[in-house]
C-alpha atoms as one frame of an Amber mdcrd trajectory, in Angstrom:
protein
   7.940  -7.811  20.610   5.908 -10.165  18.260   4.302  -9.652  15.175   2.532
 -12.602  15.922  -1.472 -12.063  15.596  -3.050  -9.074  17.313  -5.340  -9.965
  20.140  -8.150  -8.167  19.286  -8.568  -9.359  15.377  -6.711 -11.330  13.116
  -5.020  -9.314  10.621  -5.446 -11.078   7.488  -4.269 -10.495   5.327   0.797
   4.295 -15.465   0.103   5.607 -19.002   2.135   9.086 -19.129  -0.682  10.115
 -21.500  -3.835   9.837 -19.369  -5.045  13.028 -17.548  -4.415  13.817 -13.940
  -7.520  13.968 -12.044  -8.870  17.485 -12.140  -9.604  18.240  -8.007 -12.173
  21.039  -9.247 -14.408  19.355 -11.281 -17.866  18.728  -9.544 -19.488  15.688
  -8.459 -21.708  15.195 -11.783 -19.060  15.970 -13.919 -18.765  12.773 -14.921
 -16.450   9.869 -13.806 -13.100  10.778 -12.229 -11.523   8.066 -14.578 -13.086
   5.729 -17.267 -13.161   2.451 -17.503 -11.527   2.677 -20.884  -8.701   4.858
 -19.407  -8.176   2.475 -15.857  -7.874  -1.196 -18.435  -5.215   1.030 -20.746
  -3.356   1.621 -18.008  -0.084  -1.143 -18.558   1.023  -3.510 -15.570   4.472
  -2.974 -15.822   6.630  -1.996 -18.947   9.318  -4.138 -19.856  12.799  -3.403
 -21.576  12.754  -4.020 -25.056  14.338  -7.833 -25.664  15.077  -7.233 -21.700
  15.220 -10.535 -19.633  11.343 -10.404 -19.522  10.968 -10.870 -23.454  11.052
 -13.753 -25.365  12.816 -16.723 -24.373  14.195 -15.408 -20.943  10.719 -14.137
 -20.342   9.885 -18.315 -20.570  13.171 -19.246 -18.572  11.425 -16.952 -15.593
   8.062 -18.454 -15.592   9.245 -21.809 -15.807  11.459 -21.098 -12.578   8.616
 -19.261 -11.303   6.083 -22.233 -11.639   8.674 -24.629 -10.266   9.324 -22.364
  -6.905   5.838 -22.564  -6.558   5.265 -26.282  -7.227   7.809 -27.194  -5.091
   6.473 -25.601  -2.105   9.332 -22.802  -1.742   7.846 -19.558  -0.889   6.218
 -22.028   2.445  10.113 -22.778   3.484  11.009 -19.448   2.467   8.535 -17.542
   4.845   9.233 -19.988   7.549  13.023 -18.835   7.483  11.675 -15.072   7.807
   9.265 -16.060  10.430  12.944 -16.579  12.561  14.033 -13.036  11.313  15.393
 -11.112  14.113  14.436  -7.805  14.839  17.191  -5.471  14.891  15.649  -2.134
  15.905  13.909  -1.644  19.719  10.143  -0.499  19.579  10.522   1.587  23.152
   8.715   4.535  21.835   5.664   2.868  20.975   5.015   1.111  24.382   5.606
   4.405  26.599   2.808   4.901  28.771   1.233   8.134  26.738   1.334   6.492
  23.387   0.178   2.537  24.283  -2.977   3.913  23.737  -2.393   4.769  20.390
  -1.683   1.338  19.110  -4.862  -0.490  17.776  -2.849  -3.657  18.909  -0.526
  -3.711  21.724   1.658  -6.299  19.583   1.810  -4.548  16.999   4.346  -1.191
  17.073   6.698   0.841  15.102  10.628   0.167  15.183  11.715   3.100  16.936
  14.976   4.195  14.441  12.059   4.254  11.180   9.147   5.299  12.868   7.606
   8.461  11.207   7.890  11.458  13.940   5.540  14.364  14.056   6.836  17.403
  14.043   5.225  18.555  16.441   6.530  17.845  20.118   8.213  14.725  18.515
   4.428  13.361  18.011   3.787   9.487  18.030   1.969   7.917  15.430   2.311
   4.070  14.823   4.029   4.169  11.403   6.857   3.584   9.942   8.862   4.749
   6.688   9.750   2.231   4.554  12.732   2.307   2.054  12.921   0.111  -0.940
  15.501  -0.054  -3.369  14.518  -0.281  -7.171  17.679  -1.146  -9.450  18.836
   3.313  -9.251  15.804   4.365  -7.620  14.178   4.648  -4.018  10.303   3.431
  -3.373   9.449   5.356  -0.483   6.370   3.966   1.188   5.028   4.585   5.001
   3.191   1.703   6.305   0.889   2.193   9.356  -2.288   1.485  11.127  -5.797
   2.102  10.714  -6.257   5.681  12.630  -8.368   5.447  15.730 -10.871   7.682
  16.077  -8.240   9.668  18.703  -5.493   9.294  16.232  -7.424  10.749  12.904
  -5.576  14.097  13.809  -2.299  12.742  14.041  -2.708  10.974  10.946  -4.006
  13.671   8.687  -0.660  15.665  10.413   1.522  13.008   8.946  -0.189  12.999
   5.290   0.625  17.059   5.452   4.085  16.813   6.879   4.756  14.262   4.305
   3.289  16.072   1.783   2.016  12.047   0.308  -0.537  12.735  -2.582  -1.800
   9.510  -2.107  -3.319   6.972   0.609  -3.760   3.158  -0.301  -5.979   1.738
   1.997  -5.976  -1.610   2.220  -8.650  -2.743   4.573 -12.258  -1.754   4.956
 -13.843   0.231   7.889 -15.537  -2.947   9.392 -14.895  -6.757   8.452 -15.864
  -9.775  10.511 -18.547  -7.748  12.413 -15.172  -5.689  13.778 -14.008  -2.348
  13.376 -10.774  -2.675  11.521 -10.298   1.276  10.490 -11.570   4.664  11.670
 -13.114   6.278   9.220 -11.270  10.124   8.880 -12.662  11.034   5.333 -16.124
  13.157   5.098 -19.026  11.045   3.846 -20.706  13.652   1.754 -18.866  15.660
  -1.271 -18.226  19.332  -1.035 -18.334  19.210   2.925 -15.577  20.033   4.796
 -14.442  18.657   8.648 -11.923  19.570  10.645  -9.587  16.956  12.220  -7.361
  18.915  14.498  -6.804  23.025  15.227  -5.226  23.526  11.907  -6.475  21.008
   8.971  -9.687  20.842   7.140 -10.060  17.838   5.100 -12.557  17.855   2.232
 -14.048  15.424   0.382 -14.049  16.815  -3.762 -15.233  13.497  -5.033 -15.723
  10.288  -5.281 -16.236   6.934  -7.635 -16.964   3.583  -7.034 -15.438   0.726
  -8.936 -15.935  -2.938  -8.820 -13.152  -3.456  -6.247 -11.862  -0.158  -5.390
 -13.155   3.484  -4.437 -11.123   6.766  -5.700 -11.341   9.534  -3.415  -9.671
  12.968  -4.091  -8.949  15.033  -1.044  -8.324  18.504  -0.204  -6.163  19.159
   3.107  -6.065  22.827   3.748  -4.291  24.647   6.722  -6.740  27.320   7.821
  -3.919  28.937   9.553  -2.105  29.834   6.161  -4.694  28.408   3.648  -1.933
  26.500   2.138  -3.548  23.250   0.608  -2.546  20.309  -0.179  -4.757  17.601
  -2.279  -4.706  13.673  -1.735  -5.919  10.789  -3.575  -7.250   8.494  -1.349
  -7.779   4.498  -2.892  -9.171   2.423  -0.948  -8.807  -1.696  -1.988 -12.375
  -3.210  -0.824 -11.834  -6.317  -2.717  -9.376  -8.162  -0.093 -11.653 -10.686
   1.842 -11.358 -10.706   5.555  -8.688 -13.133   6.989  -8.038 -14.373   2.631
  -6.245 -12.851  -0.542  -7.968 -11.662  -3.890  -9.574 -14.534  -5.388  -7.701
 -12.833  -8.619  -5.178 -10.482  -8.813  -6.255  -8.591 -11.905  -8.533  -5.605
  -9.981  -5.436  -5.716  -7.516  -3.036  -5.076 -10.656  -5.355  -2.142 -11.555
  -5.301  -0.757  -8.314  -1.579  -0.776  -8.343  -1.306   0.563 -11.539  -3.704
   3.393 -10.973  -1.503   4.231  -7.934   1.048   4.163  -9.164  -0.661   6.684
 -12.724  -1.349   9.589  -9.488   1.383   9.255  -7.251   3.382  12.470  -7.766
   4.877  13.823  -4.198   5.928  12.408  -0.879   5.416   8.771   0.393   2.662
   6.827  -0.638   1.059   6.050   2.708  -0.695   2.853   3.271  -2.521   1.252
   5.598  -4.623  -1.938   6.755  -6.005  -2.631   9.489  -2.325  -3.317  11.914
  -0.626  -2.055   9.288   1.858  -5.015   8.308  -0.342  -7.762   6.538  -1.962
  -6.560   3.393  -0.238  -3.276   3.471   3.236  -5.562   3.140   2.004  -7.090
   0.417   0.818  -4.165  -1.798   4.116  -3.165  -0.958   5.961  -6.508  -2.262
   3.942  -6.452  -5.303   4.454  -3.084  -6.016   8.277  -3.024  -5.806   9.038
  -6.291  -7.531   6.422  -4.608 -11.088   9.170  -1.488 -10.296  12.175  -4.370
 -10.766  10.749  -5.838 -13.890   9.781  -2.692 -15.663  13.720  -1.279 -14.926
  14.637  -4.936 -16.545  16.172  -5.829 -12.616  16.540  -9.382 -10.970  14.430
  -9.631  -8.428  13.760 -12.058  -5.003  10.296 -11.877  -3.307  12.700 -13.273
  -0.021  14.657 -10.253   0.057  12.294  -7.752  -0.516   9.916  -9.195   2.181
  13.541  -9.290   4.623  14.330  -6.012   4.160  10.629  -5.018   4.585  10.743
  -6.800   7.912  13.923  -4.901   8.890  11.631  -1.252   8.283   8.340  -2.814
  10.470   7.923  -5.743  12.073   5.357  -8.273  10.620   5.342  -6.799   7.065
   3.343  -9.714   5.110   2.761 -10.923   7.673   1.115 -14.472   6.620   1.700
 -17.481   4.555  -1.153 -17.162   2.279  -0.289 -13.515   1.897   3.541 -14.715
   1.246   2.087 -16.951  -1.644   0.303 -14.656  -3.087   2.688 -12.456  -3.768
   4.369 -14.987  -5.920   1.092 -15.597  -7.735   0.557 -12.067  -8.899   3.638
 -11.899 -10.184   3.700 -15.081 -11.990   0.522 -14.085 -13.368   2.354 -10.635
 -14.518   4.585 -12.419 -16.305   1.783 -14.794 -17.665   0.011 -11.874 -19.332
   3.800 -10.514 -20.455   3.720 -13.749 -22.258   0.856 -13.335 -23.792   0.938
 -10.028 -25.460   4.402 -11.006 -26.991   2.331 -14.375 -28.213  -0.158 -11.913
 -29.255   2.321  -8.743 -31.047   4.260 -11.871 -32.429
């Protein structure tokens, strides 16, 4: 199985003191997070004189800079482009649940894929397991539903029970559908997606590179409910990175700020690409603010070990080091500017 290109498309790539978002207020009740609120939100906190303060902050930039002028993150991802799969995807390319793929290149590892509980259900997604110095990031990365999968997909968020959904693509790029949509358009109106869930849409807000959504899943059987926050990225360019990864940072962050319960589910377009590198980005902030060593290489190995493909090109691979050297830029300058 290859994680090479899909056919169809070219997959291209918080502050303990801010207030949860209240999922009752209405939709002119004002923003569901200020501006002023999102920009105090910190990158990453760092160990007091950990190794990323003062000088051994400088020793890691320096080494930093140098991987990257010396062209080592391009042999690096070469060496993970020969990464062998150890996991069979069987499951995935039975002849009821092909049709579920987006890409026929592109399925789940069949030992981590994420099983419905129902009938053993197929969805192509996988959990993904990331170690973080004493802790576990728990992550499931998947595809954009299809418009026949938006049921199986809402199952998964309430099996789950994931309070948030980082979306990573938008619903056309290119001309070309890259996502389903399977959120209501209007606030305050409700839609079922399957026999038993009713998804609601509470609010929204619009931000220069992002949109917040927040989501109310009930079960009509039992009226238990369940509420989401749905982010959705809309400042990755088709078939590019970010230009700059500060509204990126922010989005993290702010992910981060809401995530309280289950997996945080994310999701491109295939599912490996940018969805691999929020991922990457994600854990190695985790490393530095718990004052851990940490290798961009391994993390993206062990990644590719959970779902095939994960970050999945070079200029994705890059980037990853380039957000985080600019983390530790701005580190830099905050001590220049407390000092």
């Amino acid at each position: 199985m290859s994680a090479g290109q899909p056919e169809e498309d070219e997959i291209t790539w918080g502050s303990e003191e801010l207030p949860i978002e209240n999922m009752n207020k209405s939709q002119d009740d004002g923003p569901i997070i200020t501006e002023d609120e999102l920009t105090s939100l910190p990158l990453v906190k760092v160990v007091p004189d950990g190794q990323y303060t003062g000088a051994k902050l400088n020793t890691v930039v320096r080494m930093m800079r140098g991987l990257l002028e010396q062209k080592v993150p391009l042999q690096e991802f070469e060496n993970l482009q020969n990464l062998q799969p150890l996991d069979d995807c069987l499951i995935g390319q039975t002849k009821e649940n092909k049709k579920k793929n987006r890409y026929k290149n592109i399925v789940p590892f069949d030992t981590t894929r994420v099983v419905l509980e129902k009938d053993g259900g197929y969805i192509n997604a996988n959990f993904i397991k990331m170690s973080v110095k004493e802790e576990n990031y728990m992550y499931i990365a998947c595809q954009g539903p299809l418009p026949t999968t938006l049921g199986d997909f809402w199952q998964m968020v309430w099996e789950q029970k994931s309070n948030v959904i980082a979306m990573m693509t938008q619903e056309v790029e290119g001309g070309k559908v890259k996502c389903q949509r399977y959120w209501p358009d209007t606030p305050r109106t409700a839609e079922m997606v399957d026999e038993r869930l009713q998804i609601t849409l509470i609010k929204d807000q619009y931000l220069d590179n992002f949109v917040i959504r927040l989501i109310e899943v009930k079960d009509v059987q039992t009226n238990e409910i369940q509420r989401v926050t749905h982010l959705n990225y809309t400042g990755w360019p088709d078939h590019g990175t970010p230009s700059e990864p500060e509204q990126l940072l922010t989005f993290i962050s702010y992910m981060r700020h809401v995530h309280r319960s289950g997996p945080i589910i994310t999701h491109c377009s295939a599912g490996i690409g940018r969805s691999g590198t929020l991922i990457c980005i994600d854990v190695v902030l985790g490393l530095i603010s718990k004052d851990a060593d940490f290798d961009i290489s391994d993390i993206v190995r062990n990644m590719r070990l959970q779902r095939q493909g994960m970050v999945q090109t070079e200029d994705q691979y890059i980037f990853c080091y380039q957000v985080i050297l600019y983390v530790l830029r701005c580190l830099q300058a905050e001590e220049n500017i407390s000092g």
